[in-house]
Amino acid sequence: MERELARQRANDEVIKAQLQAHIENVQLIADTTTLPHAMQYLRSRIAEELDLSQLTERLQKGKGKPYTLTSSEKLELWDRLKILSFTQMVVSLWAVTILSLYIKVQVNILGRHMYIDTARGLGSSLLLENVDLIDRDDQQKFLVSADFLANNGLPALISNIQAVVTEVIEGKKLIDLFNTTSFHETVMQILDKFMSVGSLRQWIDYLMPEDSGHYKLGTSSSSDDMILPNSTNFDQLMVEARTVLSSAEFGKIMGISLKVAVDALVEDMEAKCQSTGASLTSGMPLAKLLSRVMQIVPSLLREASQNQFIQIIRTVPEVELFFTLLYANNLVE
């Protein structure tokens, strides 16, 4: 019995070492390939769907040639720019936040399956016999599914955020003063309204496809509830991801992450204003603020390795704790 216990302890140590290597490899792939590709694609798609260049060009021409636009035409263009610039900024902020968290969820789910794979290979008694092994093709397909937001979910996301932006700021005039507090409150109001629209967790459908035939949700979250006898391994991974995203714990993390991202956004906005001799703290008219709003978008969608918003979100203590518990307690089982 002592020899058997010693053998199991030795196996457990090997499992831990191999598992750590596996997880680091998946995390490396996610950080160096999956997230950078997803961010680059998201950036290009947002630029396509929310191209404000024609609006700004028409306003610039109208400024240089006063009689090319009537007063009503100028007002209409400014109103469109007001709505679309805030829409572009909030869409970018929301998408970057959820995408960085989602890819982290993917890595944790794959880490669990790698643990099972490693344990089976070493004959560990700590196995889940009813869980299939996930091959590399399914792992890669699962990671690539992070592009669903840019490929499929973006038009609806833009449309719904634009509707909320219109509701929140339509009545604000171009001469209205905005400072750091009112700007922060406005962005948070837009996000809060957006996240509360429709059914609970409706926002998940922007991020991943809904397949009711492959999704079983009950009050229990045991591994038996998650077994889908007629589904592929890829389907199983997607179901596990949706289960995590649908959890109350992840909902809290999403809310915390968005708040932290908005805080960082306002700080970055103020820093950029000060670098040009302006100050958002003391206030500026909405008309001047709009150019700052458009200029902040490239920072939000910057390459993953240089994106301060992604780095800030991932180092939030509550976020780190959530993912530690997610793996340790097998919340996806």
mmCIF file of C-alpha atoms in Angstrom, residues 55 66 69 72 107 116-117 121 139 142 177 188 198 203 213 222 262 265 267 316-317 322 333:
data_model
loop_
_atom_site.group_PDB
_atom_site.id
_atom_site.type_symbol
_atom_site.label_atom_id
_atom_site.label_comp_id
_atom_site.label_asym_id
_atom_site.label_seq_id
_atom_site.Cartn_x
_atom_site.Cartn_y
_atom_site.Cartn_z
ATOM 1 C CA LEU A 55 -18.282 62.423 -42.021
ATOM 2 C CA PRO A 66 -18.724 77.880 -45.520
ATOM 3 C CA LEU A 69 -23.152 73.069 -46.314
ATOM 4 C CA SER A 72 -29.156 72.109 -40.992
ATOM 5 C CA VAL A 107 -7.030 28.516 -22.107
ATOM 6 C CA ILE A 116 -7.327 14.649 -18.020
ATOM 7 C CA ASP A 117 -5.207 13.623 -21.008
ATOM 8 C CA GLY A 121 -1.547 8.617 -19.928
ATOM 9 C CA GLN A 139 -7.991 22.686 -29.749
ATOM 10 C CA PHE A 142 -11.671 26.160 -30.426
ATOM 11 C CA LEU A 177 -19.169 70.937 -21.172
ATOM 12 C CA MET A 188 -20.593 53.846 -17.745
ATOM 13 C CA GLY A 198 -32.696 42.010 -23.431
ATOM 14 C CA TRP A 203 -24.326 39.614 -24.916
ATOM 15 C CA GLY A 213 -29.133 21.409 -29.641
ATOM 16 C CA SER A 222 -21.498 18.583 -12.610
ATOM 17 C CA VAL A 262 -13.441 52.766 -18.317
ATOM 18 C CA LEU A 265 -9.913 55.044 -20.672
ATOM 19 C CA GLU A 267 -7.044 58.425 -17.463
ATOM 20 C CA VAL A 316 -7.162 43.015 -11.853
ATOM 21 C CA PRO A 317 -7.033 40.992 -8.586
ATOM 22 C CA PHE A 322 -11.592 34.108 -10.745
ATOM 23 C CA GLU A 333 -16.965 20.452 -15.227
#
